[in-house]
Tab-separated table of C-alpha atoms in Angstrom:
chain	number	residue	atom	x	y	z
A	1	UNK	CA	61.734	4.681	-27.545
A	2	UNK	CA	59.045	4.718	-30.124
A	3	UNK	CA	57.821	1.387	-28.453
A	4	UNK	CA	57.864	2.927	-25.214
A	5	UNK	CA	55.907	5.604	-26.556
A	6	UNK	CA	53.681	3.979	-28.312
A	7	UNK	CA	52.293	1.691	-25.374
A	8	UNK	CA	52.251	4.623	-23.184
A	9	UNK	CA	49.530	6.290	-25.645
A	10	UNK	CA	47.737	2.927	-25.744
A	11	UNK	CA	47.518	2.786	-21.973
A	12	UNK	CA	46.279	6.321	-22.061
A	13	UNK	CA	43.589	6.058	-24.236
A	14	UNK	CA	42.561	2.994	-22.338
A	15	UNK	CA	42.699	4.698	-19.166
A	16	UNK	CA	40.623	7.593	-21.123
A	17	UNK	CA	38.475	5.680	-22.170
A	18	UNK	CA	37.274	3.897	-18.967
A	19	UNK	CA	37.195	7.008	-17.049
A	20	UNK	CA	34.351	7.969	-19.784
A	21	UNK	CA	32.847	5.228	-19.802
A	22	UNK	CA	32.385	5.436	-15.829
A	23	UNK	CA	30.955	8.856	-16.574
A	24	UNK	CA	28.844	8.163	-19.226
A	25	UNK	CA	27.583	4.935	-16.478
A	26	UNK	CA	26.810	7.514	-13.866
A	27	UNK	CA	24.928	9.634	-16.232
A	28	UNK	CA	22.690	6.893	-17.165
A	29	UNK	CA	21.872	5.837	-13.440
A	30	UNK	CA	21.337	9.292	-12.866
A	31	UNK	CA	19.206	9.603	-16.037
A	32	UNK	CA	17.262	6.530	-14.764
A	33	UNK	CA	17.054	7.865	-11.429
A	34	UNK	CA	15.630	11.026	-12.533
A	35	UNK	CA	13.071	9.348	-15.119
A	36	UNK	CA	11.880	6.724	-12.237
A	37	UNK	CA	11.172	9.443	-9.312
A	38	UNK	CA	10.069	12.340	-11.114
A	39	UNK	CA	6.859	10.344	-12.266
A	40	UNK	CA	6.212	8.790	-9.047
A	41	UNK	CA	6.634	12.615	-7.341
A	42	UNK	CA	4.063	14.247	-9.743
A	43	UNK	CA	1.454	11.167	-8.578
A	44	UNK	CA	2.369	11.262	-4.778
A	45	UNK	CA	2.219	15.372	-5.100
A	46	UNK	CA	-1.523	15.473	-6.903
A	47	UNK	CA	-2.252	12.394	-4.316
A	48	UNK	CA	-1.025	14.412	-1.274
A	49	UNK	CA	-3.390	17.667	-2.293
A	50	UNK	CA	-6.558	14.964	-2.874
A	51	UNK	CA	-5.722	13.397	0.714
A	52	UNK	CA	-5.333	17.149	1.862
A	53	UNK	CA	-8.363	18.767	1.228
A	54	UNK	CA	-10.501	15.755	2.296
A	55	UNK	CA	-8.612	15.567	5.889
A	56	UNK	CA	-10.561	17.539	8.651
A	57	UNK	CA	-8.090	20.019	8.861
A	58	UNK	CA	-9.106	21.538	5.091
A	59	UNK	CA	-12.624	19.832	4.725
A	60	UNK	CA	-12.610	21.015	1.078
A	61	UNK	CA	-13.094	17.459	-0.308
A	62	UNK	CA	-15.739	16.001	1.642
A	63	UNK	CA	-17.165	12.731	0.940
A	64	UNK	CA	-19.833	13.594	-1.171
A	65	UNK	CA	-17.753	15.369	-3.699
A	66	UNK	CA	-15.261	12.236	-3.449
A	67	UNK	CA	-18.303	10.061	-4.410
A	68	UNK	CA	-19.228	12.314	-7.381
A	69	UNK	CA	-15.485	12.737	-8.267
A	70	UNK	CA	-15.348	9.006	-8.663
A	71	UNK	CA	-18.407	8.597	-10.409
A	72	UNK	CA	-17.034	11.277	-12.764
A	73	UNK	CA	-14.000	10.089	-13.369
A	74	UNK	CA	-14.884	6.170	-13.648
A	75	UNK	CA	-18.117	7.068	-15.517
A	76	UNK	CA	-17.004	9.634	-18.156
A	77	UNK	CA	-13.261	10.657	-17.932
A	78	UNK	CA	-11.266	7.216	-17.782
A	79	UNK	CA	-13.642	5.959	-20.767
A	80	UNK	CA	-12.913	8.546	-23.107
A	81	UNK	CA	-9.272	8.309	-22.444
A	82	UNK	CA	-9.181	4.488	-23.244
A	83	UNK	CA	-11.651	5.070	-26.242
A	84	UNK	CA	-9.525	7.757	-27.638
A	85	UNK	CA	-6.018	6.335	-26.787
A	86	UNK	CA	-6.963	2.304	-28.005
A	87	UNK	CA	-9.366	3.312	-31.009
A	88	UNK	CA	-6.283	5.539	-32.447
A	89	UNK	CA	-3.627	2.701	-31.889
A	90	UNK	CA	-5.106	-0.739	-32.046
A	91	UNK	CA	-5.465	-2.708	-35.499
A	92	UNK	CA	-6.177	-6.447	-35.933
A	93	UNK	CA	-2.212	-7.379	-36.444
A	94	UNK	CA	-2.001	-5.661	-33.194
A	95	UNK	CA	-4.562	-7.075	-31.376
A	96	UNK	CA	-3.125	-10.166	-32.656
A	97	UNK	CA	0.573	-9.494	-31.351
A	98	UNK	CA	-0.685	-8.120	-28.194
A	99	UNK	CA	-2.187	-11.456	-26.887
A	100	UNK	CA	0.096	-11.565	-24.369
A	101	UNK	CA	-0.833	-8.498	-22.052
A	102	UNK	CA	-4.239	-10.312	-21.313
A	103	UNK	CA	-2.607	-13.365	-20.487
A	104	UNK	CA	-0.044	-11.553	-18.225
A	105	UNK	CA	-2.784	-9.837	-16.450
A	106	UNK	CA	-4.386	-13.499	-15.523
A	107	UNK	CA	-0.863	-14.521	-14.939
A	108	UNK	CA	0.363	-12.069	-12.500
A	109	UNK	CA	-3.409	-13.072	-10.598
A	110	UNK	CA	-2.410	-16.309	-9.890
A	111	UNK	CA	0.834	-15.663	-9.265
A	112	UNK	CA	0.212	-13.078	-6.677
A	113	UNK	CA	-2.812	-15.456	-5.339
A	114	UNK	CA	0.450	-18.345	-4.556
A	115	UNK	CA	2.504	-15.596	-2.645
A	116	UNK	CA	-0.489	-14.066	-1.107
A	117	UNK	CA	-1.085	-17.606	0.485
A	118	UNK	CA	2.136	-18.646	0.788
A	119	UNK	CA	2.428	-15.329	2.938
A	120	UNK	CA	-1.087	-15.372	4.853
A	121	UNK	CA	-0.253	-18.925	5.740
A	122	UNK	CA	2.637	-18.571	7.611
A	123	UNK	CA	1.464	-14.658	9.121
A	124	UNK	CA	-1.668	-16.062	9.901
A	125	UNK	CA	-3.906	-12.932	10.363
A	126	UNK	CA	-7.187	-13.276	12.343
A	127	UNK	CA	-10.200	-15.542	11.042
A	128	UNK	CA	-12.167	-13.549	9.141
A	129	UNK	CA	-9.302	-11.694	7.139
A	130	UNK	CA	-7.404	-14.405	5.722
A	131	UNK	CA	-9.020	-14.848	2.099
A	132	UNK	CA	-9.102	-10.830	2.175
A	133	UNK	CA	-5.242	-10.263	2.946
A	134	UNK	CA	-4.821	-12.505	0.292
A	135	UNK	CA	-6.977	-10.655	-2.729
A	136	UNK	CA	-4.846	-7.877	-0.945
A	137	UNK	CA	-1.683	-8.886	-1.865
A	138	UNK	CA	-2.564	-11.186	-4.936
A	139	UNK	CA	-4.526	-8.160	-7.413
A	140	UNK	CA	-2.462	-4.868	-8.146
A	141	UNK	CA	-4.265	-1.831	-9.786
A	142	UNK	CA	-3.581	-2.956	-13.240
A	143	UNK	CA	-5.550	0.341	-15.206
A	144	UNK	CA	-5.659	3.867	-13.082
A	145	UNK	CA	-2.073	4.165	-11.512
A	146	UNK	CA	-0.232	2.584	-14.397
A	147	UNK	CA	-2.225	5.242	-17.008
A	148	UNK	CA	-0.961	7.755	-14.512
A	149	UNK	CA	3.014	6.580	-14.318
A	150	UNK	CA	2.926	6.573	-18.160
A	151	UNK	CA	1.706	9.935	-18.654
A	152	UNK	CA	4.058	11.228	-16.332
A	153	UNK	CA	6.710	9.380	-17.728
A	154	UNK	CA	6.293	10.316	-21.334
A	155	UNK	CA	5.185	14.200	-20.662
A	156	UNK	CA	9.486	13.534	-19.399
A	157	UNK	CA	11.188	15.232	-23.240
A	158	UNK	CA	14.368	12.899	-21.512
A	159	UNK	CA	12.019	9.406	-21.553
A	160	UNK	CA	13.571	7.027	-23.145
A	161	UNK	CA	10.421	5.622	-25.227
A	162	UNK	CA	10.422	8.404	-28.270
A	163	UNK	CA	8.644	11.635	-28.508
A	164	UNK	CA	5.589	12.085	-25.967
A	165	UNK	CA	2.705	11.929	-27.990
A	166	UNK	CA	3.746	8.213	-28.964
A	167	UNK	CA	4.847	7.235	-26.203
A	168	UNK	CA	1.616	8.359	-24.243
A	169	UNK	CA	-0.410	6.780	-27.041
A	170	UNK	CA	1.124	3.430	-27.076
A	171	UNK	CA	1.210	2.925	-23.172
A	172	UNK	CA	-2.330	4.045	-22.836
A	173	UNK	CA	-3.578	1.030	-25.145
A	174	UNK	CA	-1.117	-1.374	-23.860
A	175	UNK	CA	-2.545	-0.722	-20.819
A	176	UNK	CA	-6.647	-0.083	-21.784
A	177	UNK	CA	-6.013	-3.648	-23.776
A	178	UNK	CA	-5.378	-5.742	-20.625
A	179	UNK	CA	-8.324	-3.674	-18.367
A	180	UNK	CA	-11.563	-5.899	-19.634
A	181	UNK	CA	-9.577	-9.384	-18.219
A	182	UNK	CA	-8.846	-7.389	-14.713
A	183	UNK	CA	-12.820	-6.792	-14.884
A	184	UNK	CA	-13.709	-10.135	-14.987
A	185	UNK	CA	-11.207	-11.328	-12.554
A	186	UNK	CA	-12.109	-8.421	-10.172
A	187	UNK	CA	-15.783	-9.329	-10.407
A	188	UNK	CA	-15.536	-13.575	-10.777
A	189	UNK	CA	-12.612	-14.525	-8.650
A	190	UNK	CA	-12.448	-11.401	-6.076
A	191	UNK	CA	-16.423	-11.607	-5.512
A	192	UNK	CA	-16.072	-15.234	-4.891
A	193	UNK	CA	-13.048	-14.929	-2.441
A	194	UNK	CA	-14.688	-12.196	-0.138
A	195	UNK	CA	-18.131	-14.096	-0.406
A	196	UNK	CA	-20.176	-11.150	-1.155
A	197	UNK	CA	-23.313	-11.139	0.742
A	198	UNK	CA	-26.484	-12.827	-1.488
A	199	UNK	CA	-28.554	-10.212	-3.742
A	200	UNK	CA	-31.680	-9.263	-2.130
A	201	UNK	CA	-33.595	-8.197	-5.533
A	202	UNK	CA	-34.448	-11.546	-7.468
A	203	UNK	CA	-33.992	-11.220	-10.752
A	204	UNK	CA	-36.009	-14.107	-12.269
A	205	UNK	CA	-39.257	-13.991	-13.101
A	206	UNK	CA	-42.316	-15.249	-12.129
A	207	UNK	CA	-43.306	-18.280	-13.871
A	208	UNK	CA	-47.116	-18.797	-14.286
A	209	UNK	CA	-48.475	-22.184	-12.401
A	210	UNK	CA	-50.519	-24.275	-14.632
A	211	UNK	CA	-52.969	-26.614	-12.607
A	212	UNK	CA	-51.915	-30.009	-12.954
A	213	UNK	CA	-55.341	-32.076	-13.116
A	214	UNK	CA	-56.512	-30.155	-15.966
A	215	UNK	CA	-55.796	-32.961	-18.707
A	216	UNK	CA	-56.937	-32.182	-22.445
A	217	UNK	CA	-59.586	-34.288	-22.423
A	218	UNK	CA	-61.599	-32.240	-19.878
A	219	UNK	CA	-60.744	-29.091	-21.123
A	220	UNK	CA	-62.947	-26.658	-24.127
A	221	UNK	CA	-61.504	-26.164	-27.337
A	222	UNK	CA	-61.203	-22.582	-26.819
A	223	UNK	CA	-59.406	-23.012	-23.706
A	224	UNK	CA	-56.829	-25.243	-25.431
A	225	UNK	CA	-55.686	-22.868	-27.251
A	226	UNK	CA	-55.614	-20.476	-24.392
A	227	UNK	CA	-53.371	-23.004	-22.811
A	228	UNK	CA	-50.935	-23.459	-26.003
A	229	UNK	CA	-50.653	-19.438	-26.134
A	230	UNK	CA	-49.734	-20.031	-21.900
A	231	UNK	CA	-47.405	-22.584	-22.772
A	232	UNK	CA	-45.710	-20.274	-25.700
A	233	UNK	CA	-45.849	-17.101	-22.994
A	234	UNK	CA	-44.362	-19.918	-20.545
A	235	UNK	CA	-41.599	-20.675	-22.501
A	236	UNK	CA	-40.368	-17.233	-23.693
A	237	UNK	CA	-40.634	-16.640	-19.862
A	238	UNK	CA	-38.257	-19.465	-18.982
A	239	UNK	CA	-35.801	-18.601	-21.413
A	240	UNK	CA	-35.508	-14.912	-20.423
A	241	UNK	CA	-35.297	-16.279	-16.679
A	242	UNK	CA	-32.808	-18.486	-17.851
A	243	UNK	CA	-30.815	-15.330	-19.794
A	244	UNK	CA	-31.429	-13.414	-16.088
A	245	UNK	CA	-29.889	-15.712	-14.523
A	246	UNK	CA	-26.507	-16.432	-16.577
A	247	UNK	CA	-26.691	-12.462	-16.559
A	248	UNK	CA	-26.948	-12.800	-12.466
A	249	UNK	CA	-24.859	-15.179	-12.089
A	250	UNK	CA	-21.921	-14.073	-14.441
A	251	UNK	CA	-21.584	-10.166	-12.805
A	252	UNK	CA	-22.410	-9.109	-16.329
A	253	UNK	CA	-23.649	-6.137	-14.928
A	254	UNK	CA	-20.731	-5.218	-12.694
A	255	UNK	CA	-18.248	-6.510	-15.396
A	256	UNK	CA	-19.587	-4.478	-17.870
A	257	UNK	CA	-18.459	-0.957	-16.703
A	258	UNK	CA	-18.252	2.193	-18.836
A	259	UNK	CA	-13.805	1.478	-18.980
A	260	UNK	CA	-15.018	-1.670	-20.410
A	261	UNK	CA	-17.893	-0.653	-22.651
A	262	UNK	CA	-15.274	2.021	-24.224
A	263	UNK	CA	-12.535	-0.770	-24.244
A	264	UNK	CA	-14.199	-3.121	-26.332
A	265	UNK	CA	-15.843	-0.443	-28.445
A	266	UNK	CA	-12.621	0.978	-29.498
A	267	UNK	CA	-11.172	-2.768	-30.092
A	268	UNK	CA	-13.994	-3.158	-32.090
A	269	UNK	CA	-13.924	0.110	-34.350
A	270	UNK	CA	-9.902	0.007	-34.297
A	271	UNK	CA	-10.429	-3.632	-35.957
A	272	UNK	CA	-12.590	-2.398	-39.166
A	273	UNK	CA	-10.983	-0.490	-41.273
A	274	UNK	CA	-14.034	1.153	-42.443
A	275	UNK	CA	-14.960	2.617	-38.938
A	276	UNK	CA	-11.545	3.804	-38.162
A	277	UNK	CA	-11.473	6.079	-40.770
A	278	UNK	CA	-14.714	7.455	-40.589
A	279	UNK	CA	-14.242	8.109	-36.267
A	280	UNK	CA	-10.423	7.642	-35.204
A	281	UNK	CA	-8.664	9.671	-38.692
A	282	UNK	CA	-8.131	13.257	-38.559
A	283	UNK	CA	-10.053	14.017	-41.278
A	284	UNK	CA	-12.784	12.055	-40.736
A	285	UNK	CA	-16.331	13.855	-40.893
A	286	UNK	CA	-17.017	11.734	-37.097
A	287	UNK	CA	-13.676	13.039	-35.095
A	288	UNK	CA	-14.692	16.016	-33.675
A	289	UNK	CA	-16.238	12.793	-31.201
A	290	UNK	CA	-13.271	11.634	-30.852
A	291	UNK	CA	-11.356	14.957	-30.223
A	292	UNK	CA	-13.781	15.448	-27.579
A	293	UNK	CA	-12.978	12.508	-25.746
A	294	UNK	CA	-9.228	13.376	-26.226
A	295	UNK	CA	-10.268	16.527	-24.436
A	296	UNK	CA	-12.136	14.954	-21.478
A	297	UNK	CA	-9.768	12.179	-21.541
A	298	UNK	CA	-7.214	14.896	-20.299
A	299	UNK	CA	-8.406	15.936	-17.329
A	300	UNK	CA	-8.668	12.333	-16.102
A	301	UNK	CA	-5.190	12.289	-14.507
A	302	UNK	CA	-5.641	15.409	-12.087
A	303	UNK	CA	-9.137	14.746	-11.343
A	304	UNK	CA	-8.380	10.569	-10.381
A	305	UNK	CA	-5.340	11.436	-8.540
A	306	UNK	CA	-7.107	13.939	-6.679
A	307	UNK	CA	-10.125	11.255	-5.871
A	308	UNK	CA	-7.342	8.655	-5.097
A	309	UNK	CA	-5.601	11.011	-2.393
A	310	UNK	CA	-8.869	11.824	-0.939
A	311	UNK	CA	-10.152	8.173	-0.869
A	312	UNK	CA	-7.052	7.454	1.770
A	313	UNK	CA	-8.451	10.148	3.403
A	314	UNK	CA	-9.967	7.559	6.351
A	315	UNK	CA	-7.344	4.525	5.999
A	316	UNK	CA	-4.859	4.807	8.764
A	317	UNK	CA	-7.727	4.340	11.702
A	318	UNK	CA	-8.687	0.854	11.551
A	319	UNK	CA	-6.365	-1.302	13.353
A	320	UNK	CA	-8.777	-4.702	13.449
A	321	UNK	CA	-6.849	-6.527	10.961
A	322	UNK	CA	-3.685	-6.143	13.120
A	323	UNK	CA	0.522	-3.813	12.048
A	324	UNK	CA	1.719	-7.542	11.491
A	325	UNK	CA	-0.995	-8.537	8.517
A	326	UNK	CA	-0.946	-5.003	7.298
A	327	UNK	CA	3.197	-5.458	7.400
A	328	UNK	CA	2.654	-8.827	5.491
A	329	UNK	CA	0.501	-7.078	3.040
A	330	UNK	CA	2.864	-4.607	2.045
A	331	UNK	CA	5.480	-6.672	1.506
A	332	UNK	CA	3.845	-9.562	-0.431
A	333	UNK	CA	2.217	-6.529	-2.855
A	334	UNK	CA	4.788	-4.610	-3.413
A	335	UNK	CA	8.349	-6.948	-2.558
A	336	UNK	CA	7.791	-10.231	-3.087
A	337	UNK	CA	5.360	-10.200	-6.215
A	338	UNK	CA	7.266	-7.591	-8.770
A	339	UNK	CA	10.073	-10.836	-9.408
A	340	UNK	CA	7.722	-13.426	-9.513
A	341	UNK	CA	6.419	-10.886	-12.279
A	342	UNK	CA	9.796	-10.472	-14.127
A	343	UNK	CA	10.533	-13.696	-13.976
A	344	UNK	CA	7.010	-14.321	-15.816
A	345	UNK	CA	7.917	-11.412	-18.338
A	346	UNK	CA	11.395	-12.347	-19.147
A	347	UNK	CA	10.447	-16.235	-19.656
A	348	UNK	CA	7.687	-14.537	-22.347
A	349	UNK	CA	10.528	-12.721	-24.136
A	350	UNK	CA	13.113	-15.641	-24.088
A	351	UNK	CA	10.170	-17.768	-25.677
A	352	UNK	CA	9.188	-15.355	-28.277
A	353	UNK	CA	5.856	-14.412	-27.070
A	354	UNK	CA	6.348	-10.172	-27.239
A	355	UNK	CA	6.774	-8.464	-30.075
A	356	UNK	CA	10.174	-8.067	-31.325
A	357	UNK	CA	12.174	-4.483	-30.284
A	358	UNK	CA	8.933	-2.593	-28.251
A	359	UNK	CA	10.577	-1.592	-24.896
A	360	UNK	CA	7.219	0.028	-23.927
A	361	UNK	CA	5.288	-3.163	-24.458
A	362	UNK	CA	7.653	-4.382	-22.216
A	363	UNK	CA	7.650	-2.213	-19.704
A	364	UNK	CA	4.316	-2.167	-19.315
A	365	UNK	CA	4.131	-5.772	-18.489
A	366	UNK	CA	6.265	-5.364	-15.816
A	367	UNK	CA	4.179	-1.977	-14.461
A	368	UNK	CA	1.179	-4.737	-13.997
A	369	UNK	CA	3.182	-6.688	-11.725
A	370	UNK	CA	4.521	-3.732	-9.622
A	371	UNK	CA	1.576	-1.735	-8.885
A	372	UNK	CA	-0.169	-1.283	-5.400
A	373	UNK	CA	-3.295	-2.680	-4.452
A	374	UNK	CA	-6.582	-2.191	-6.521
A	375	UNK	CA	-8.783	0.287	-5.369
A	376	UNK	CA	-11.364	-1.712	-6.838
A	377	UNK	CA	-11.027	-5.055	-4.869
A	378	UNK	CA	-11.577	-2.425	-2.050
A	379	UNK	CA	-14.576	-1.579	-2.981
A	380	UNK	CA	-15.305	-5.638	-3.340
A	381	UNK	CA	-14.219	-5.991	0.037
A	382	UNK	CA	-16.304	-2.582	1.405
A	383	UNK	CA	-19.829	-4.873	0.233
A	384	UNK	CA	-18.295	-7.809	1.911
A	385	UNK	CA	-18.128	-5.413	5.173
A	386	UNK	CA	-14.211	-4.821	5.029
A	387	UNK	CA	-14.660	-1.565	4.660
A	388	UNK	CA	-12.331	-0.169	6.857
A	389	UNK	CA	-9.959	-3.021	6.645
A	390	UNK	CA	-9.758	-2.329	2.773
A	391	UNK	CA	-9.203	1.602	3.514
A	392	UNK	CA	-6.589	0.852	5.910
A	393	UNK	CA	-4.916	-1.517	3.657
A	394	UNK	CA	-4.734	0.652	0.647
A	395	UNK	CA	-3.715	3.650	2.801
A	396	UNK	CA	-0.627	1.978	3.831
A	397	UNK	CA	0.497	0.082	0.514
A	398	UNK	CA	-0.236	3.257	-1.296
A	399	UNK	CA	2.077	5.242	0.629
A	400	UNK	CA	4.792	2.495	0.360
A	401	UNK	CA	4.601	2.224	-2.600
A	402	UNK	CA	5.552	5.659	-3.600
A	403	UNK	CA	9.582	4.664	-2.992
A	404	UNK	CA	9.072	0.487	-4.175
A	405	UNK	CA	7.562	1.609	-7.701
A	406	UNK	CA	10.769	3.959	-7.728
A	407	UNK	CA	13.269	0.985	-7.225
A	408	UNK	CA	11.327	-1.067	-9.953
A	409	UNK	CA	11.013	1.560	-12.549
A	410	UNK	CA	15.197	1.926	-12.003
A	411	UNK	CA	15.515	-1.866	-12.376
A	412	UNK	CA	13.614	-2.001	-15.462
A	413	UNK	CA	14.814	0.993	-17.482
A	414	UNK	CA	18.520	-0.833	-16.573
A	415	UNK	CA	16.919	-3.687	-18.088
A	416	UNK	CA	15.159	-2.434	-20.969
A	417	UNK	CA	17.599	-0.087	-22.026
């Protein structure tokens, strides 16, 4: 009897137990549910408003004050928000264990450049658009719409990534870290895909023609030294043509954008010790610059979410590039390129690349592979003359990608955690 009753508490508590367990399982999906959507809501919400006021039915938002929204926010806002976030978080060790999220941005390029023309090839869109759908499909928005999902996420008191001020902190520089490589494959590899149109302002400098019958022999003393001080003048000239050029040639001047100025500034203060105290510290007689950028740095999530909603504003009209390339667009961005990411992410871990126990570096890894199409390679494409392919494009992926950067978030907080 006491046998008997003995196995009948065991298969109780077992039963017990599993039935909690079940609950405790529908909880968490819930819980990830809930921290996956809500995020993704606030950006489509503040997106929706942007796209609203610019449509003709508001005309709040017209194009002029989407221009100087942009220039506002790329110019001013989005730099002090990296400068802030990055100087405050970044040492050397880090920089040093944080190698990876550069090479993952350059990774998940040529990764989504295979798929892109794996999936051109075999769509086969018309002529001109075939190099374009590909830098469609092949670079995600890697900086403004990640920055975005991590505030969200973290402003969440149920995220699963510690209190919100770290959290916020940490995912901003993860993400600010890997922004200066997406420059210089935006403007090196995207410029040379779309074949941007030659630059009608020359930027060398005229050299000075020197007669060549005038040998030494025939020519004064006094003029020989003229001609020495020419050939000085001469050669200064040809090396600052020379710098020009490498300067033309390399995009320095489009690669070098205020983001990327504040990045490597704050990699560079973060770095020396001596800096970081006197700018990034509390304390510090030089913060009241930084707390100002923490302030501007602020509004840079309403004001580009606002600019990115009313940038869509004219995407749904062009039809050139054709529903089936725009279809195969879509996909490749947003289906077919987030695995090829994980894949690349969870070889890194298994191999010992990323830092030991830091979900959020994680995480943000796999953000960079599952974003939607950068708004920058549109504007690439709008000086190629894809202007209205590119707005079409983005439109569409943009809106898709509300519910596919859902599913991944779910799948990676079930990984993660």
């Amino acid at each position: 009897m006491a046998r008997l009753l003995l196995s009948s508490l065991k298969e109780a508590a077992v039963v017990t137990a599993a039935v909690a367990a079940a609950a405790v399982g529908h909880q968490s999906l819930l819980g990830s549910i809930k921290i996956a959507v809500v995020p993704v809501a606030k950006v489509f919400t503040l997106c929706f408003l942007g796209f609203l006021m610019a449509s003709k039915y508001v005309n709040i938002f017209p194009e002029n004050g989407r221009k100087l929204l942009n220039g506002l926010v790329f110019s001013l806002l989005l730099p002090c928000l990296i400068f802030s976030q990055l100087g405050q978080a970044i040492t050397l060790q880090k920089m040093l264990q944080w190698w990876f999220i550069p090479v993952n941005v350059i990774l998940g390029a040529i990764s989504g450049s295979i798929i892109g023309y794996v999936v051109v090839f075999l769509v086969k869109p018309p002529y001109p658009y075939f190099k374009f759908s590909v830098i469609q499909i092949a670079i995600g928005n890697i900086g403004n719409v990640p920055l975005v999902l991590i505030a969200a996420l973290c402003r969440d008191t149920s995220n699963p990534f510690g209190d919100a001020e770290t959290c916020s902190t940490q995912g901003t520089a993860y993400i600010s870290f890997g922004q200066w490589v997406g420059a210089i494959i935006l403007y090196t590899y995207v410029f040379h895909m779309l074949s941007p149109p030659p630059d009608l302002e020359d930027g060398n400098l005229p050299l000075k023609i020197h007669q060549k019958d005038a040998s030494p022999e025939n020519v004064p003393l006094l003029e020989q030294e003229d001609s020495q001080t020419d050939s000085d003048n001469s050669r200064k000239g040809k090396i600052k043509s020379f710098l020009v050029f490498v300067y033309d040639k390399l995009k320095l001047k489009q690669i070098l954008q205020p983001p990327i100025v504040a990045s490597i500034l704050a990699m560079v203060i973060g770095t020396v010790p001596v800096l970081k105290k006197l700018i990034f510290t509390r304390d510090a007689p030089l913060y009241f610059f930084t707390d100002s950028c923490i302030i501007l740095g602020k509004a840079m999530i309403p004001c580009i979410l606002l600019a990115l909603g009313g940038n869509l504003v004219d995407g749904p009209g062009s039809s050139r590039i054709g529903v089936r390339t725009l279809v195969a667009i879509i996909i490749g961005r947003l289906i077919l390129v987030p695995p090829a990411g994980l894949g690349i992410v969870m070889l890194a871990d298994k191999l010992g690349f990323l830092p030991d126990d830091d979900k959020m570096f994680r995480f943000v890894l796999l953000l960079q592979h599952s974003m939607p199409t950068s708004i920058l390679s549109g504007a690439v494409a709008n000086l190629r003359g894809y202007g209205k392919e590119a707005a079409a494009a983005l439109f569409w992926v943009h809106i898709f990608a509300v519910f596919t950067m859902a599913g991944w978030i779910i799948l990676y907080l079930n990984i993660l955690f």
